[in-house]
PDB file of C-alpha atoms in Angstrom:
ATOM      1  CA  UNK A   1      31.546   4.728   8.466  1.00 37.00           C
ATOM      2  CA  UNK A   2      30.133   1.333   7.504  1.00 46.00           C
ATOM      3  CA  UNK A   3      26.397   1.083   7.965  1.00 58.00           C
ATOM      4  CA  UNK A   4      24.687  -2.300   8.262  1.00 73.00           C
ATOM      5  CA  UNK A   5      20.905  -1.934   8.050  1.00 78.00           C
ATOM      6  CA  UNK A   6      19.105  -3.766  10.851  1.00 85.00           C
ATOM      7  CA  UNK A   7      16.226  -5.846   9.488  1.00 88.00           C
ATOM      8  CA  UNK A   8      13.675  -7.320  11.873  1.00 91.00           C
ATOM      9  CA  UNK A   9      12.172 -10.618  10.645  1.00 92.00           C
ATOM     10  CA  UNK A  10       8.618 -11.064  11.901  1.00 90.00           C
ATOM     11  CA  UNK A  11       6.581 -14.272  11.621  1.00 90.00           C
ATOM     12  CA  UNK A  12       5.225 -17.102  13.726  1.00 87.00           C
ATOM     13  CA  UNK A  13       8.178 -18.880  15.254  1.00 82.00           C
ATOM     14  CA  UNK A  14       8.222 -22.664  15.655  1.00 79.00           C
ATOM     15  CA  UNK A  15       6.607 -23.535  12.285  1.00 83.00           C
ATOM     16  CA  UNK A  16       8.975 -21.236  10.362  1.00 88.00           C
ATOM     17  CA  UNK A  17      12.260 -21.841  12.187  1.00 88.00           C
ATOM     18  CA  UNK A  18      14.231 -23.198   9.212  1.00 89.00           C
ATOM     19  CA  UNK A  19      12.784 -20.617   6.831  1.00 90.00           C
ATOM     20  CA  UNK A  20      13.733 -17.790   9.192  1.00 91.00           C
ATOM     21  CA  UNK A  21      17.297 -19.137   9.288  1.00 90.00           C
ATOM     22  CA  UNK A  22      17.471 -19.177   5.484  1.00 90.00           C
ATOM     23  CA  UNK A  23      16.175 -15.607   5.233  1.00 89.00           C
ATOM     24  CA  UNK A  24      18.683 -14.531   7.866  1.00 89.00           C
ATOM     25  CA  UNK A  25      21.502 -16.063   5.828  1.00 88.00           C
ATOM     26  CA  UNK A  26      20.338 -14.377   2.620  1.00 83.00           C
ATOM     27  CA  UNK A  27      20.159 -10.949   4.252  1.00 84.00           C
ATOM     28  CA  UNK A  28      23.514 -11.393   5.993  1.00 83.00           C
ATOM     29  CA  UNK A  29      25.162 -12.224   2.664  1.00 77.00           C
ATOM     30  CA  UNK A  30      24.195  -8.821   1.251  1.00 71.00           C
ATOM     31  CA  UNK A  31      25.522  -6.867   4.223  1.00 73.00           C
ATOM     32  CA  UNK A  32      22.466  -6.534   6.451  1.00 80.00           C
ATOM     33  CA  UNK A  33      22.055  -7.309  10.128  1.00 85.00           C
ATOM     34  CA  UNK A  34      18.981  -9.542  10.526  1.00 88.00           C
ATOM     35  CA  UNK A  35      17.211  -9.376  13.890  1.00 87.00           C
ATOM     36  CA  UNK A  36      15.436 -12.541  14.984  1.00 85.00           C
ATOM     37  CA  UNK A  37      13.841 -13.192  18.342  1.00 77.00           C
ATOM     38  CA  UNK A  38      15.528 -16.569  18.662  1.00 72.00           C
ATOM     39  CA  UNK A  39      19.095 -15.314  18.101  1.00 69.00           C
ATOM     40  CA  UNK A  40      19.455 -11.542  18.407  1.00 57.00           C
ATOM     41  CA  UNK A  41      16.959  -9.884  20.657  1.00 55.00           C
ATOM     42  CA  UNK A  42      16.754  -8.964  24.326  1.00 54.00           C
ATOM     43  CA  UNK A  43      16.411 -12.059  26.565  1.00 48.00           C
ATOM     44  CA  UNK A  44      13.180 -11.849  28.530  1.00 50.00           C
ATOM     45  CA  UNK A  45      10.141 -13.917  29.408  1.00 49.00           C
ATOM     46  CA  UNK A  46       7.972 -10.802  28.998  1.00 58.00           C
ATOM     47  CA  UNK A  47       6.751 -10.447  25.390  1.00 56.00           C
ATOM     48  CA  UNK A  48       6.502  -6.669  25.761  1.00 57.00           C
ATOM     49  CA  UNK A  49      10.256  -6.520  26.442  1.00 57.00           C
ATOM     50  CA  UNK A  50      11.649  -8.414  23.480  1.00 56.00           C
ATOM     51  CA  UNK A  51       9.122  -6.985  21.022  1.00 63.00           C
ATOM     52  CA  UNK A  52      10.265  -3.481  21.847  1.00 63.00           C
ATOM     53  CA  UNK A  53      13.540  -4.462  20.170  1.00 71.00           C
ATOM     54  CA  UNK A  54      11.764  -4.004  16.851  1.00 83.00           C
ATOM     55  CA  UNK A  55      12.107  -0.255  17.478  1.00 84.00           C
ATOM     56  CA  UNK A  56      15.865  -0.535  16.899  1.00 82.00           C
ATOM     57  CA  UNK A  57      15.280  -1.925  13.406  1.00 86.00           C
ATOM     58  CA  UNK A  58      15.672   0.104  10.219  1.00 82.00           C
ATOM     59  CA  UNK A  59      13.290  -2.148   8.322  1.00 86.00           C
ATOM     60  CA  UNK A  60      10.787  -4.934   9.022  1.00 90.00           C
ATOM     61  CA  UNK A  61      10.084  -8.016   6.906  1.00 92.00           C
ATOM     62  CA  UNK A  62       6.844  -9.674   8.039  1.00 93.00           C
ATOM     63  CA  UNK A  63       5.552 -12.847   6.461  1.00 94.00           C
ATOM     64  CA  UNK A  64       2.392 -14.859   7.090  1.00 93.00           C
ATOM     65  CA  UNK A  65       2.867 -18.412   5.938  1.00 87.00           C
ATOM     66  CA  UNK A  66       0.139 -20.555   7.463  1.00 81.00           C
ATOM     67  CA  UNK A  67      -0.727 -19.690  11.055  1.00 86.00           C
ATOM     68  CA  UNK A  68      -1.820 -16.678  13.096  1.00 88.00           C
ATOM     69  CA  UNK A  69       0.196 -17.715  16.137  1.00 86.00           C
ATOM     70  CA  UNK A  70      -0.562 -17.955  19.842  1.00 84.00           C
ATOM     71  CA  UNK A  71      -2.129 -14.911  21.435  1.00 82.00           C
ATOM     72  CA  UNK A  72      -0.350 -13.010  24.195  1.00 79.00           C
ATOM     73  CA  UNK A  73      -1.682 -11.021  27.119  1.00 77.00           C
ATOM     74  CA  UNK A  74      -2.863  -8.383  24.610  1.00 78.00           C
ATOM     75  CA  UNK A  75      -5.180 -10.841  22.843  1.00 83.00           C
ATOM     76  CA  UNK A  76      -3.117 -10.612  19.641  1.00 87.00           C
ATOM     77  CA  UNK A  77      -0.360 -12.780  18.249  1.00 87.00           C
ATOM     78  CA  UNK A  78       3.253 -11.674  18.486  1.00 85.00           C
ATOM     79  CA  UNK A  79       3.338 -11.148  14.720  1.00 89.00           C
ATOM     80  CA  UNK A  80       0.366  -8.783  14.795  1.00 91.00           C
ATOM     81  CA  UNK A  81       1.889  -6.888  17.714  1.00 89.00           C
ATOM     82  CA  UNK A  82       5.085  -6.477  15.687  1.00 89.00           C
ATOM     83  CA  UNK A  83       3.027  -5.232  12.744  1.00 92.00           C
ATOM     84  CA  UNK A  84       1.442  -2.639  15.063  1.00 91.00           C
ATOM     85  CA  UNK A  85       4.825  -1.446  16.329  1.00 90.00           C
ATOM     86  CA  UNK A  86       6.226  -1.060  12.812  1.00 89.00           C
ATOM     87  CA  UNK A  87       3.224   0.961  11.633  1.00 88.00           C
ATOM     88  CA  UNK A  88       2.889   3.058  14.791  1.00 87.00           C
ATOM     89  CA  UNK A  89       6.570   4.046  14.680  1.00 85.00           C
ATOM     90  CA  UNK A  90       6.770   4.515  10.883  1.00 81.00           C
ATOM     91  CA  UNK A  91       9.351   1.771  10.409  1.00 84.00           C
ATOM     92  CA  UNK A  92       9.533   0.762   6.708  1.00 82.00           C
ATOM     93  CA  UNK A  93       7.666  -2.521   6.306  1.00 86.00           C
ATOM     94  CA  UNK A  94       7.394  -5.269   3.686  1.00 88.00           C
ATOM     95  CA  UNK A  95       4.556  -7.774   4.179  1.00 91.00           C
ATOM     96  CA  UNK A  96       4.411 -11.174   2.466  1.00 92.00           C
ATOM     97  CA  UNK A  97       1.326 -13.439   2.613  1.00 92.00           C
ATOM     98  CA  UNK A  98       1.060 -16.949   1.188  1.00 91.00           C
ATOM     99  CA  UNK A  99      -1.548 -17.532  -1.491  1.00 89.00           C
ATOM    100  CA  UNK A 100      -2.716 -20.616   0.421  1.00 88.00           C
ATOM    101  CA  UNK A 101      -3.416 -18.511   3.514  1.00 89.00           C
ATOM    102  CA  UNK A 102      -5.419 -15.932   1.573  1.00 87.00           C
ATOM    103  CA  UNK A 103      -7.558 -18.680   0.039  1.00 85.00           C
ATOM    104  CA  UNK A 104      -7.992 -20.321   3.439  1.00 83.00           C
ATOM    105  CA  UNK A 105      -9.156 -17.214   5.293  1.00 82.00           C
ATOM    106  CA  UNK A 106     -11.552 -16.372   2.467  1.00 79.00           C
ATOM    107  CA  UNK A 107     -13.385 -19.594   3.290  1.00 78.00           C
ATOM    108  CA  UNK A 108     -13.123 -19.232   7.073  1.00 71.00           C
ATOM    109  CA  UNK A 109     -16.555 -18.909   8.729  1.00 72.00           C
ATOM    110  CA  UNK A 110     -17.129 -16.622  11.690  1.00 67.00           C
ATOM    111  CA  UNK A 111     -16.331 -18.029  15.111  1.00 60.00           C
ATOM    112  CA  UNK A 112     -13.445 -20.245  13.963  1.00 61.00           C
ATOM    113  CA  UNK A 113     -10.990 -19.374  16.729  1.00 61.00           C
ATOM    114  CA  UNK A 114      -7.407 -18.869  15.552  1.00 62.00           C
ATOM    115  CA  UNK A 115      -8.463 -19.068  11.904  1.00 79.00           C
ATOM    116  CA  UNK A 116     -10.834 -16.180  12.512  1.00 84.00           C
ATOM    117  CA  UNK A 117      -7.996 -14.211  14.126  1.00 87.00           C
ATOM    118  CA  UNK A 118      -5.891 -14.800  11.028  1.00 89.00           C
ATOM    119  CA  UNK A 119      -8.733 -13.629   8.807  1.00 88.00           C
ATOM    120  CA  UNK A 120      -9.184 -10.464  10.882  1.00 89.00           C
ATOM    121  CA  UNK A 121      -5.448  -9.754  10.742  1.00 91.00           C
ATOM    122  CA  UNK A 122      -5.333  -9.985   6.941  1.00 90.00           C
ATOM    123  CA  UNK A 123      -8.536  -7.968   6.643  1.00 88.00           C
ATOM    124  CA  UNK A 124      -6.933  -5.307   8.789  1.00 90.00           C
ATOM    125  CA  UNK A 125      -3.803  -5.234   6.609  1.00 90.00           C
ATOM    126  CA  UNK A 126      -6.096  -4.568   3.645  1.00 85.00           C
ATOM    127  CA  UNK A 127      -8.055  -1.912   5.543  1.00 86.00           C
ATOM    128  CA  UNK A 128      -4.789  -0.180   6.497  1.00 85.00           C
ATOM    129  CA  UNK A 129      -3.914  -0.056   2.766  1.00 79.00           C
ATOM    130  CA  UNK A 130      -0.664  -1.829   3.583  1.00 82.00           C
ATOM    131  CA  UNK A 131       0.409  -3.334   0.275  1.00 77.00           C
ATOM    132  CA  UNK A 132       1.806  -6.850   0.379  1.00 85.00           C
ATOM    133  CA  UNK A 133       3.466  -9.459  -1.787  1.00 87.00           C
ATOM    134  CA  UNK A 134       1.884 -12.830  -2.546  1.00 88.00           C
ATOM    135  CA  UNK A 135       3.975 -16.022  -2.545  1.00 89.00           C
ATOM    136  CA  UNK A 136       3.027 -19.567  -3.502  1.00 88.00           C
ATOM    137  CA  UNK A 137       5.744 -21.444  -1.584  1.00 90.00           C
ATOM    138  CA  UNK A 138       8.753 -20.763   0.633  1.00 89.00           C
ATOM    139  CA  UNK A 139      11.210 -20.836  -2.288  1.00 88.00           C
ATOM    140  CA  UNK A 140       9.223 -18.085  -4.002  1.00 88.00           C
ATOM    141  CA  UNK A 141       9.103 -16.121  -0.732  1.00 90.00           C
ATOM    142  CA  UNK A 142      12.902 -16.222  -0.450  1.00 87.00           C
ATOM    143  CA  UNK A 143      13.235 -15.170  -4.078  1.00 83.00           C
ATOM    144  CA  UNK A 144      10.827 -12.237  -3.654  1.00 84.00           C
ATOM    145  CA  UNK A 145      12.737 -11.040  -0.590  1.00 85.00           C
ATOM    146  CA  UNK A 146      16.005 -11.202  -2.551  1.00 78.00           C
ATOM    147  CA  UNK A 147      14.464  -9.292  -5.466  1.00 74.00           C
ATOM    148  CA  UNK A 148      13.325  -6.531  -3.120  1.00 77.00           C
ATOM    149  CA  UNK A 149      16.635  -6.278  -1.274  1.00 69.00           C
ATOM    150  CA  UNK A 150      17.832  -3.336  -3.373  1.00 62.00           C
ATOM    151  CA  UNK A 151      14.706  -1.355  -2.534  1.00 64.00           C
ATOM    152  CA  UNK A 152      15.072  -2.263   1.115  1.00 65.00           C
ATOM    153  CA  UNK A 153      18.741  -1.259   1.302  1.00 64.00           C
ATOM    154  CA  UNK A 154      18.187   2.057  -0.419  1.00 60.00           C
ATOM    155  CA  UNK A 155      15.272   2.992   1.800  1.00 60.00           C
ATOM    156  CA  UNK A 156      17.106   2.430   5.064  1.00 63.00           C
ATOM    157  CA  UNK A 157      20.435   3.886   3.892  1.00 61.00           C
ATOM    158  CA  UNK A 158      18.698   7.069   2.722  1.00 58.00           C
ATOM    159  CA  UNK A 159      16.959   7.398   6.088  1.00 59.00           C
ATOM    160  CA  UNK A 160      20.280   6.851   7.838  1.00 58.00           C
ATOM    161  CA  UNK A 161      22.233   9.421   5.826  1.00 57.00           C
ATOM    162  CA  UNK A 162      19.568  12.092   6.204  1.00 53.00           C
ATOM    163  CA  UNK A 163      19.446  11.552   9.961  1.00 55.00           C
ATOM    164  CA  UNK A 164      23.237  11.801  10.170  1.00 57.00           C
ATOM    165  CA  UNK A 165      23.832  15.132   8.530  1.00 54.00           C
ATOM    166  CA  UNK A 166      23.676  14.664   4.767  1.00 52.00           C
ATOM    167  CA  UNK A 167      22.521  17.903   3.157  1.00 54.00           C
ATOM    168  CA  UNK A 168      18.931  18.118   1.956  1.00 53.00           C
ATOM    169  CA  UNK A 169      20.132  18.750  -1.593  1.00 55.00           C
ATOM    170  CA  UNK A 170      22.427  15.710  -1.628  1.00 57.00           C
ATOM    171  CA  UNK A 171      19.863  13.422  -0.034  1.00 53.00           C
ATOM    172  CA  UNK A 172      17.256  14.525  -2.591  1.00 56.00           C
ATOM    173  CA  UNK A 173      19.739  13.949  -5.405  1.00 58.00           C
ATOM    174  CA  UNK A 174      20.523  10.433  -4.181  1.00 56.00           C
ATOM    175  CA  UNK A 175      16.846   9.624  -3.721  1.00 56.00           C
ATOM    176  CA  UNK A 176      15.791  11.034  -7.085  1.00 60.00           C
ATOM    177  CA  UNK A 177      18.605   9.188  -8.838  1.00 66.00           C
ATOM    178  CA  UNK A 178      17.359   5.931  -7.365  1.00 61.00           C
ATOM    179  CA  UNK A 179      13.713   6.785  -8.082  1.00 64.00           C
ATOM    180  CA  UNK A 180      14.501   7.607 -11.699  1.00 72.00           C
ATOM    181  CA  UNK A 181      16.286   4.270 -12.120  1.00 71.00           C
ATOM    182  CA  UNK A 182      13.430   2.343 -10.509  1.00 70.00           C
ATOM    183  CA  UNK A 183      10.792   4.167 -12.537  1.00 76.00           C
ATOM    184  CA  UNK A 184      12.691   3.752 -15.805  1.00 80.00           C
ATOM    185  CA  UNK A 185      12.926  -0.003 -15.313  1.00 80.00           C
ATOM    186  CA  UNK A 186       9.265  -0.213 -14.331  1.00 83.00           C
ATOM    187  CA  UNK A 187       8.055   1.795 -17.328  1.00 87.00           C
ATOM    188  CA  UNK A 188      10.171  -0.245 -19.753  1.00 89.00           C
ATOM    189  CA  UNK A 189       8.783  -3.451 -18.270  1.00 90.00           C
ATOM    190  CA  UNK A 190       5.205  -2.186 -18.364  1.00 92.00           C
ATOM    191  CA  UNK A 191       5.432  -0.803 -21.902  1.00 94.00           C
ATOM    192  CA  UNK A 192       6.820  -4.120 -23.122  1.00 95.00           C
ATOM    193  CA  UNK A 193       3.947  -5.989 -21.496  1.00 95.00           C
ATOM    194  CA  UNK A 194       1.362  -3.569 -22.862  1.00 95.00           C
ATOM    195  CA  UNK A 195       2.821  -4.143 -26.321  1.00 96.00           C
ATOM    196  CA  UNK A 196       2.539  -7.926 -25.875  1.00 96.00           C
ATOM    197  CA  UNK A 197      -1.029  -7.497 -24.640  1.00 96.00           C
ATOM    198  CA  UNK A 198      -1.993  -5.682 -27.830  1.00 95.00           C
ATOM    199  CA  UNK A 199      -0.057  -7.890 -30.237  1.00 96.00           C
ATOM    200  CA  UNK A 200      -1.318 -11.321 -29.159  1.00 95.00           C
ATOM    201  CA  UNK A 201      -3.902 -10.154 -27.737  1.00 93.00           C
ATOM    202  CA  UNK A 202      -3.913 -10.897 -24.008  1.00 96.00           C
ATOM    203  CA  UNK A 203      -6.721 -10.068 -21.608  1.00 97.00           C
ATOM    204  CA  UNK A 204      -5.446  -7.820 -18.769  1.00 97.00           C
ATOM    205  CA  UNK A 205      -8.060  -9.295 -16.399  1.00 97.00           C
ATOM    206  CA  UNK A 206      -7.717 -13.034 -17.037  1.00 97.00           C
ATOM    207  CA  UNK A 207      -3.934 -13.067 -17.546  1.00 97.00           C
ATOM    208  CA  UNK A 208      -0.986 -11.755 -15.549  1.00 94.00           C
ATOM    209  CA  UNK A 209       0.378  -9.664 -18.426  1.00 96.00           C
ATOM    210  CA  UNK A 210      -0.398  -6.337 -16.701  1.00 94.00           C
ATOM    211  CA  UNK A 211      -1.052  -7.469 -13.138  1.00 91.00           C
ATOM    212  CA  UNK A 212       2.281  -9.076 -12.299  1.00 87.00           C
ATOM    213  CA  UNK A 213       4.494  -5.933 -12.386  1.00 86.00           C
ATOM    214  CA  UNK A 214       1.991  -3.958 -10.314  1.00 86.00           C
ATOM    215  CA  UNK A 215       2.718  -6.086  -7.260  1.00 76.00           C
ATOM    216  CA  UNK A 216       6.216  -4.553  -7.219  1.00 68.00           C
ATOM    217  CA  UNK A 217       4.989  -1.021  -6.519  1.00 70.00           C
ATOM    218  CA  UNK A 218       5.342  -1.353  -2.740  1.00 57.00           C
ATOM    219  CA  UNK A 219       8.557   0.695  -2.968  1.00 51.00           C
ATOM    220  CA  UNK A 220       6.628   3.892  -3.552  1.00 56.00           C
ATOM    221  CA  UNK A 221       4.756   3.509  -0.271  1.00 47.00           C
ATOM    222  CA  UNK A 222       8.069   3.373   1.548  1.00 43.00           C
ATOM    223  CA  UNK A 223      10.086   6.096  -0.161  1.00 45.00           C
ATOM    224  CA  UNK A 224       7.673   8.982  -0.654  1.00 44.00           C
ATOM    225  CA  UNK A 225      10.169  11.477  -2.056  1.00 48.00           C
ATOM    226  CA  UNK A 226       9.153  10.623  -5.590  1.00 51.00           C
ATOM    227  CA  UNK A 227       5.502  11.367  -4.865  1.00 48.00           C
ATOM    228  CA  UNK A 228       6.443  14.676  -3.237  1.00 50.00           C
ATOM    229  CA  UNK A 229       8.585  15.744  -6.192  1.00 51.00           C
ATOM    230  CA  UNK A 230       6.286  14.564  -8.950  1.00 52.00           C
ATOM    231  CA  UNK A 231       3.112  15.544  -7.087  1.00 55.00           C
ATOM    232  CA  UNK A 232      -0.343  14.110  -7.648  1.00 66.00           C
ATOM    233  CA  UNK A 233      -0.213  11.775 -10.628  1.00 73.00           C
ATOM    234  CA  UNK A 234       2.118   9.288  -8.948  1.00 76.00           C
ATOM    235  CA  UNK A 235      -0.195   8.972  -5.986  1.00 76.00           C
ATOM    236  CA  UNK A 236      -3.225   8.586  -8.255  1.00 83.00           C
ATOM    237  CA  UNK A 237      -1.424   5.937 -10.294  1.00 86.00           C
ATOM    238  CA  UNK A 238      -0.406   3.951  -7.223  1.00 83.00           C
ATOM    239  CA  UNK A 239      -3.954   4.030  -5.857  1.00 84.00           C
ATOM    240  CA  UNK A 240      -5.368   2.959  -9.246  1.00 90.00           C
ATOM    241  CA  UNK A 241      -2.859   0.096  -9.371  1.00 90.00           C
ATOM    242  CA  UNK A 242      -3.804  -1.032  -5.880  1.00 87.00           C
ATOM    243  CA  UNK A 243      -7.504  -0.837  -6.724  1.00 91.00           C
ATOM    244  CA  UNK A 244      -6.965  -2.930  -9.860  1.00 94.00           C
ATOM    245  CA  UNK A 245      -4.936  -5.652  -8.098  1.00 91.00           C
ATOM    246  CA  UNK A 246      -6.904  -5.669  -4.836  1.00 88.00           C
ATOM    247  CA  UNK A 247      -8.355  -9.112  -4.093  1.00 90.00           C
ATOM    248  CA  UNK A 248      -7.682 -10.319  -7.641  1.00 93.00           C
ATOM    249  CA  UNK A 249      -6.144 -13.517  -6.200  1.00 88.00           C
ATOM    250  CA  UNK A 250      -9.385 -14.170  -4.352  1.00 90.00           C
ATOM    251  CA  UNK A 251     -11.520 -13.949  -7.497  1.00 94.00           C
ATOM    252  CA  UNK A 252      -9.232 -15.674  -9.998  1.00 95.00           C
ATOM    253  CA  UNK A 253      -7.030 -18.772  -9.856  1.00 93.00           C
ATOM    254  CA  UNK A 254      -4.157 -19.772 -12.146  1.00 92.00           C
ATOM    255  CA  UNK A 255      -5.190 -22.242 -14.840  1.00 93.00           C
ATOM    256  CA  UNK A 256      -1.928 -22.547 -16.790  1.00 94.00           C
ATOM    257  CA  UNK A 257       1.140 -20.556 -17.789  1.00 93.00           C
ATOM    258  CA  UNK A 258       2.612 -19.818 -21.211  1.00 95.00           C
ATOM    259  CA  UNK A 259       5.868 -18.262 -22.370  1.00 94.00           C
ATOM    260  CA  UNK A 260       5.087 -15.213 -24.523  1.00 95.00           C
ATOM    261  CA  UNK A 261       7.945 -13.060 -25.684  1.00 92.00           C
ATOM    262  CA  UNK A 262      10.344 -12.586 -22.792  1.00 89.00           C
ATOM    263  CA  UNK A 263       7.799 -13.221 -20.017  1.00 91.00           C
ATOM    264  CA  UNK A 264       5.846 -16.113 -18.558  1.00 92.00           C
ATOM    265  CA  UNK A 265       2.154 -15.256 -18.580  1.00 94.00           C
ATOM    266  CA  UNK A 266      -0.317 -16.899 -16.201  1.00 94.00           C
ATOM    267  CA  UNK A 267      -3.838 -17.517 -17.492  1.00 96.00           C
ATOM    268  CA  UNK A 268      -6.621 -17.318 -14.909  1.00 96.00           C
ATOM    269  CA  UNK A 269     -10.083 -18.792 -14.433  1.00 96.00           C
ATOM    270  CA  UNK A 270     -12.732 -17.176 -12.248  1.00 96.00           C
ATOM    271  CA  UNK A 271     -13.168 -18.726  -8.793  1.00 93.00           C
ATOM    272  CA  UNK A 272     -16.955 -18.233  -8.794  1.00 94.00           C
ATOM    273  CA  UNK A 273     -18.335 -19.052 -12.286  1.00 95.00           C
ATOM    274  CA  UNK A 274     -21.860 -17.968 -11.334  1.00 96.00           C
ATOM    275  CA  UNK A 275     -20.600 -14.380 -10.932  1.00 95.00           C
ATOM    276  CA  UNK A 276     -18.101 -14.404 -13.793  1.00 96.00           C
ATOM    277  CA  UNK A 277     -19.688 -11.528 -15.730  1.00 96.00           C
ATOM    278  CA  UNK A 278     -20.127  -9.354 -12.661  1.00 95.00           C
ATOM    279  CA  UNK A 279     -16.561  -9.939 -11.476  1.00 96.00           C
ATOM    280  CA  UNK A 280     -15.057  -9.367 -14.925  1.00 97.00           C
ATOM    281  CA  UNK A 281     -17.027  -6.152 -15.438  1.00 96.00           C
ATOM    282  CA  UNK A 282     -15.828  -4.815 -12.099  1.00 95.00           C
ATOM    283  CA  UNK A 283     -12.159  -5.514 -12.880  1.00 96.00           C
ATOM    284  CA  UNK A 284     -12.437  -4.191 -16.427  1.00 96.00           C
ATOM    285  CA  UNK A 285     -13.686  -0.879 -15.034  1.00 96.00           C
ATOM    286  CA  UNK A 286     -10.723  -0.813 -12.641  1.00 96.00           C
ATOM    287  CA  UNK A 287      -8.360  -1.636 -15.509  1.00 97.00           C
ATOM    288  CA  UNK A 288      -9.618   1.308 -17.579  1.00 96.00           C
ATOM    289  CA  UNK A 289      -9.037   3.627 -14.627  1.00 95.00           C
ATOM    290  CA  UNK A 290      -5.543   2.194 -14.269  1.00 95.00           C
ATOM    291  CA  UNK A 291      -4.823   2.539 -17.998  1.00 95.00           C
ATOM    292  CA  UNK A 292      -5.801   6.214 -17.962  1.00 95.00           C
ATOM    293  CA  UNK A 293      -3.729   6.881 -14.858  1.00 92.00           C
ATOM    294  CA  UNK A 294      -0.718   5.130 -16.422  1.00 92.00           C
ATOM    295  CA  UNK A 295      -0.734   7.590 -19.344  1.00 91.00           C
ATOM    296  CA  UNK A 296      -0.741  10.537 -16.937  1.00 88.00           C
ATOM    297  CA  UNK A 297       1.871   8.804 -14.790  1.00 84.00           C
ATOM    298  CA  UNK A 298       4.269   8.626 -17.760  1.00 85.00           C
ATOM    299  CA  UNK A 299       3.765  12.319 -18.468  1.00 82.00           C
ATOM    300  CA  UNK A 300       4.555  13.139 -14.847  1.00 77.00           C
ATOM    301  CA  UNK A 301       7.643  10.963 -15.117  1.00 77.00           C
ATOM    302  CA  UNK A 302       8.994  13.495 -17.624  1.00 73.00           C
ATOM    303  CA  UNK A 303       8.532  16.184 -14.956  1.00 70.00           C
ATOM    304  CA  UNK A 304      10.531  14.091 -12.498  1.00 68.00           C
ATOM    305  CA  UNK A 305      13.362  13.750 -15.007  1.00 71.00           C
ATOM    306  CA  UNK A 306      13.455  17.513 -15.479  1.00 69.00           C
ATOM    307  CA  UNK A 307      13.612  18.100 -11.712  1.00 61.00           C
ATOM    308  CA  UNK A 308      16.400  15.554 -11.445  1.00 60.00           C
ATOM    309  CA  UNK A 309      18.439  17.348 -14.100  1.00 64.00           C
ATOM    310  CA  UNK A 310      17.979  20.663 -12.284  1.00 57.00           C
ATOM    311  CA  UNK A 311      19.226  19.181  -9.001  1.00 51.00           C
ATOM    312  CA  UNK A 312      22.340  17.842 -10.700  1.00 55.00           C
TER     313      UNK A 312
END
């Protein structure tokens, strides 16, 4: 049986029409079935009707590019309502937010109408501990979605096969095999960057040498088998990573980039020079917590490998 994952694309509509078409094309090319309000979903003038179609999706891609969107009878935008449905019904979700929007809402005063709604929405995403990807422009957004396609496909296919009678043992074996591959690639990437950090040396706070790979950890919020099998240290590591990266884009801005080894490293300057020492000290403390958790994370990775071998 051929399974085409259904992917709901959520965003404001009129200002992102061409971008939504491009994302639809990209997902269709890799064997998915994109669901867009303007082409796929139930015809209705009642927002509550066509938004319920999100419940038929296997995965949701939600991106916030520039606007909050018009509010409906609920007092929220359609995009925020779709976010609610995905979370309330445990539908796997990837969120993408433009760097420009994050900067904008940071400077939005109270009582600013739609801008305030946008600020509250992003604040709520943070409060929900929903991890998200940052993009600088629409080309980068498309590229990030393509890079995460493998994670997306595996998540929904695993859910599908388990629901349709695959044995627990086989589903665990498939999931662990994928998790081991993902973790191996991540650890190799991180160890290489840690080596560059020490050799040059590069500051983990004011450069992207450590930060950049941590934004790819969203996978482990979606597929929790790895955290169940490898127990506590994975969860601690993920939380430490999120704590370290949280709001970093709001406190630092890119000054320039430099090719070092096999990677392009961004160099940052602090957004508020008057609080530079305070901000740096806070992030350095978070980095040390992350560094300690990474060591334990690698040890727990060995446990995961052993469990994988036993299942085989």
